[in-house]
Short mmCIF file of C-alpha atoms in Angstrom, two decimals:
data_model
loop_
_atom_site.label_atom_id
_atom_site.label_comp_id
_atom_site.label_asym_id
_atom_site.label_seq_id
_atom_site.Cartn_x
_atom_site.Cartn_y
_atom_site.Cartn_z
CA MET A 249 139.31 128.69 146.10
CA PRO A 250 142.75 129.65 144.75
CA ASN A 251 143.36 132.47 142.34
CA PRO A 252 142.74 131.86 138.62
CA LEU A 253 145.22 129.46 137.03
CA LEU A 254 146.36 132.06 134.53
CA PRO A 255 145.80 135.83 134.45
CA GLN A 256 144.62 137.52 131.26
CA GLY A 257 147.03 137.24 128.36
CA GLY A 258 148.27 134.92 125.68
CA GLY A 259 149.98 134.88 122.32
CA PRO A 260 153.56 135.04 121.11
CA ALA A 261 156.38 136.28 123.26
CA THR A 262 157.25 139.93 122.70
CA SER A 263 160.72 140.23 124.17
CA ASP A 264 164.03 139.31 122.54
CA ASP A 265 166.11 140.35 125.58
CA MET A 266 167.20 137.09 127.22
CA SER A 267 169.84 138.57 129.56
CA GLY A 268 167.52 138.81 132.56
CA MET A 269 165.32 135.80 131.88
CA ASP A 270 164.40 133.60 134.87
CA MET A 271 163.87 129.95 133.88
CA PHE A 272 162.75 126.99 135.99
CA VAL A 273 162.32 123.35 134.88
CA THR A 274 160.41 120.99 137.18
CA GLU A 275 162.33 117.81 136.35
CA GLY A 276 165.05 116.73 133.95
CA SER A 277 165.68 119.27 131.25
CA LEU A 278 164.03 120.54 128.12
CA PRO A 279 165.61 119.21 124.90
CA VAL A 280 168.52 121.37 123.76
CA VAL A 281 168.14 121.70 120.01
CA GLU A 282 169.48 124.34 117.64
CA ASN A 283 166.85 126.94 116.73
CA GLN A 284 167.23 126.36 112.99
CA LEU A 285 166.71 122.63 113.42
CA VAL A 286 163.67 123.22 115.65
CA ASP A 287 162.16 125.49 112.99
CA LYS A 288 162.74 122.90 110.26
CA LEU A 289 161.22 120.08 112.30
CA THR A 290 158.24 122.24 113.23
CA LYS A 291 157.61 123.13 109.58
CA VAL A 292 157.79 119.47 108.57
CA VAL A 293 155.29 118.43 111.24
CA ASP A 294 152.98 121.37 110.48
CA SER A 295 153.01 120.52 106.76
CA LEU A 296 151.85 116.98 107.55
CA ILE A 297 148.91 117.98 109.73
CA PRO A 298 146.43 119.11 106.99
CA GLY A 299 146.94 115.96 104.92
CA LEU A 300 146.67 113.68 107.94
CA GLU A 301 143.52 115.40 109.14
CA ASN A 302 141.99 114.98 105.67
CA LEU A 303 142.74 111.26 105.84
CA GLU A 304 141.20 111.12 109.30
CA ARG A 305 138.00 112.78 108.06
CA VAL A 306 137.75 110.32 105.16
CA VAL A 307 138.22 107.31 107.41
CA SER A 308 135.79 108.61 110.05
CA GLY A 309 133.04 109.00 107.45
CA GLN A 310 132.93 112.81 107.21
CA VAL A 311 133.67 112.63 103.47
CA PRO A 312 131.44 110.61 101.07
CA LYS A 313 132.95 107.22 100.24
CA PRO A 314 132.34 104.77 97.40
CA SER A 315 130.27 101.71 98.20
CA GLY A 316 130.91 97.98 98.14
CA ALA A 317 134.29 96.56 97.17
CA ALA A 318 135.57 99.97 96.06
CA GLN A 319 134.94 101.32 99.57
CA ALA A 320 136.83 98.43 101.18
CA ASP A 321 139.80 98.87 98.84
CA SER A 322 139.82 102.62 99.49
CA SER A 323 139.74 102.08 103.26
CA ASN A 324 142.56 99.55 103.02
CA THR A 325 144.72 101.95 101.01
CA LEU A 326 144.11 104.80 103.46
CA LEU A 327 144.90 102.57 106.43
CA VAL A 328 148.21 101.46 104.92
CA ARG A 329 149.16 105.07 104.11
CA ILE A 330 148.37 106.22 107.64
CA LYS A 331 150.40 103.37 109.15
CA GLU A 332 153.35 104.28 106.90
CA ILE A 333 153.13 107.91 108.03
CA ALA A 334 152.93 106.81 111.68
CA ALA A 335 156.06 104.69 111.24
CA ASN A 336 157.88 107.63 109.64
CA MET A 337 156.79 109.90 112.50
CA ALA A 338 158.08 107.33 115.02
CA ARG A 339 161.47 107.37 113.30
CA LEU A 340 161.45 111.19 113.36
CA GLU A 341 160.54 111.17 117.06
CA LYS A 342 163.45 108.82 117.81
CA LYS A 343 165.87 111.14 115.98
CA VAL A 344 164.56 114.21 117.82
CA GLU A 345 164.99 112.47 121.19
CA THR A 346 168.65 111.73 120.45
CA LEU A 347 169.30 115.44 119.85
CA SER A 348 168.97 116.15 123.59
CA LEU A 349 171.59 113.52 124.52
CA PRO A 350 175.39 114.11 124.81
CA ASN A 351 177.20 113.82 121.47
CA SER A 352 173.80 113.80 119.82
CA SER A 353 175.20 114.34 116.33
CA ASN A 354 177.26 111.14 116.54
CA LEU A 355 174.41 109.16 118.05
CA THR A 356 172.03 110.35 115.36
CA ALA A 357 174.45 109.32 112.62
CA HIS A 358 174.92 105.84 114.09
CA THR A 359 171.22 105.37 114.65
CA ALA A 360 170.35 106.38 111.11
CA ALA A 361 172.94 103.96 109.73
CA LYS A 362 171.31 100.91 111.36
CA PRO A 363 168.03 99.88 109.74
CA SER A 364 167.52 97.35 112.54
CA ASN A 365 166.92 100.25 114.95
CA LEU A 366 164.01 101.57 112.90
CA PRO A 367 160.38 100.47 113.33
CA PRO A 368 159.36 97.86 110.73
CA ARG A 369 157.46 99.14 107.73
CA PRO A 370 153.76 98.28 107.93
CA THR A 371 152.46 95.47 105.76
CA SER A 372 149.37 95.72 103.61
CA LEU A 373 146.19 94.45 105.18
CA HIS A 374 143.28 92.66 103.55
CA SER A 375 140.28 94.86 102.78
CA GLU A 376 138.03 93.03 105.21
CA LYS A 377 140.54 93.63 108.05
CA ALA A 378 140.84 97.30 107.17
CA ALA A 379 137.08 97.72 107.39
CA ARG A 380 137.12 96.45 111.00
CA THR A 381 140.19 98.38 112.20
CA SER A 382 139.70 101.62 114.11
CA ILE A 383 141.98 104.55 113.22
CA PRO A 384 143.56 106.54 116.08
CA SER A 385 143.17 110.31 116.07
CA VAL A 386 145.84 111.79 113.81
CA ALA A 387 145.74 115.17 115.53
CA LYS A 388 146.44 113.57 118.93
CA TYR A 389 149.38 111.64 117.48
CA ILE A 390 150.91 114.76 115.92
CA ASN A 391 150.60 116.76 119.15
CA ARG A 392 152.89 114.24 120.89
CA PHE A 393 155.83 115.85 119.09
CA LYS A 394 155.26 119.38 120.41
CA LEU A 395 155.65 120.85 123.86
CA GLY A 396 152.64 122.93 124.77
CA GLN A 397 153.29 126.63 125.35
CA VAL A 398 151.19 129.36 126.93
CA VAL A 399 152.49 132.93 126.88
CA ILE A 400 151.14 135.50 129.34
CA ARG A 401 151.99 138.95 128.02
CA LYS A 402 152.37 141.97 130.26
CA ARG A 403 150.11 144.79 129.15
CA PHE A 404 151.65 148.23 129.16
CA ASP A 405 148.91 149.64 131.41
CA GLN A 406 149.05 146.84 133.99
CA PRO A 407 151.61 145.64 136.54
CA LYS A 408 153.61 142.48 135.94
CA THR A 409 151.44 139.37 136.13
CA PHE A 410 153.53 137.56 138.75
CA GLU A 411 155.18 140.56 140.41
CA GLY A 412 157.85 139.53 142.89
CA LEU A 413 157.68 135.79 142.13
CA THR A 414 160.52 133.70 140.74
CA ALA A 415 159.97 131.26 137.88
CA ALA A 416 160.15 128.40 140.41
CA ALA A 417 157.46 130.01 142.58
CA ILE A 418 155.23 130.62 139.54
CA CYS A 419 155.58 126.99 138.49
CA GLN A 420 154.75 125.74 141.98
CA LYS A 421 151.75 128.09 142.28
CA ILE A 422 150.22 126.95 138.98
CA ASN A 423 150.84 123.26 139.68
CA GLU A 424 149.19 123.58 143.11
CA ALA A 425 146.15 125.15 141.44
CA LEU A 426 146.06 122.34 138.88
CA VAL A 427 146.12 119.71 141.64
CA PHE A 428 143.32 121.56 143.48
CA ALA A 429 141.26 121.69 140.27
CA LYS A 430 141.95 117.97 139.62
CA ALA A 431 143.00 118.89 136.09
CA THR A 432 143.49 115.83 133.91
CA ILE A 433 143.48 114.76 130.26
CA ASP A 434 142.68 111.09 129.68
CA ASN A 435 143.19 110.53 133.44
CA ASP A 436 146.73 111.95 133.17
CA PRO A 437 147.27 114.90 135.58
CA ILE A 438 148.14 118.18 133.87
CA LYS A 439 151.41 119.66 135.11
CA VAL A 440 153.60 122.60 134.19
CA LYS A 441 157.01 121.32 133.07
CA ALA A 442 158.84 124.65 132.97
CA VAL A 443 158.35 128.40 133.34
CA ALA A 444 160.38 131.21 131.74
CA GLN A 445 159.98 134.76 133.03
CA PHE A 446 161.24 137.56 130.78
CA PRO A 447 162.55 140.97 131.91
CA ASN A 448 159.60 142.81 130.31
CA GLY A 449 157.10 140.83 132.40
CA ASP A 450 156.09 138.21 129.83
CA VAL A 451 155.82 134.67 131.20
CA LYS A 452 156.03 131.52 129.06
CA ILE A 453 154.62 128.28 130.49
CA PHE A 454 155.63 124.89 129.06
CA THR A 455 153.40 121.82 129.33
CA LYS A 456 153.75 118.20 128.26
CA ASP A 457 151.88 118.74 125.00
CA GLN A 458 149.57 121.13 123.17
CA ARG A 459 146.42 119.60 124.63
CA ALA A 460 147.58 120.52 128.13
CA ALA A 461 148.39 124.07 127.00
CA LYS A 462 144.95 124.39 125.42
CA TRP A 463 143.35 123.16 128.63
CA LEU A 464 145.19 125.87 130.59
CA LEU A 465 143.94 128.58 128.23
CA ASN A 466 140.37 127.30 128.26
CA ASN A 467 140.28 126.98 132.06
CA LYS A 468 142.51 129.87 133.14
CA HIS A 469 139.79 131.39 135.33
CA LEU A 470 139.23 128.28 137.48
#
């Protein structure tokens, strides 16, 4: 049985010194986006989550609904609103993806200027169709826009977590443990996309999405 996936630790990074940071990316590259823009996009997405989760609870029956025709009309309205939000999020995702490409500012401007490149706006559905349509999980959809992150902090009274290992070796070690544990989410294998090792001993692990990061935290002793 291999060592635990992750040693004790977690939480925000504690070091601002980037001069000695060791970074390894498994394939491709992480999107290069200005910090201010990342913060703005994160705040926008975070502000949408509570409202979307409320809509999800209403549609899933966790909140009392009116009966009869009023219920059907209410469900139809909620479905249309959710589809509009999903279309807007798809447009936002497309813009974010272009930021990691060369000359991203020009590409973004051209893309935004062509309505034909945008997903079509959803059309209203009849109440009887809305009553039969299943609503996808809003939380799962939102998490697609965020890389998962797990931070292992070095405690002052303990040695460095991965003493003597490079970021590439750390990434390989964790991915080997994940393969051994047959770690999957919805039959999709969990993999570490990148590892950053800071001079003070903190280690930040990047995963495909937040669900994968949560899985790592919940199963770090496997």
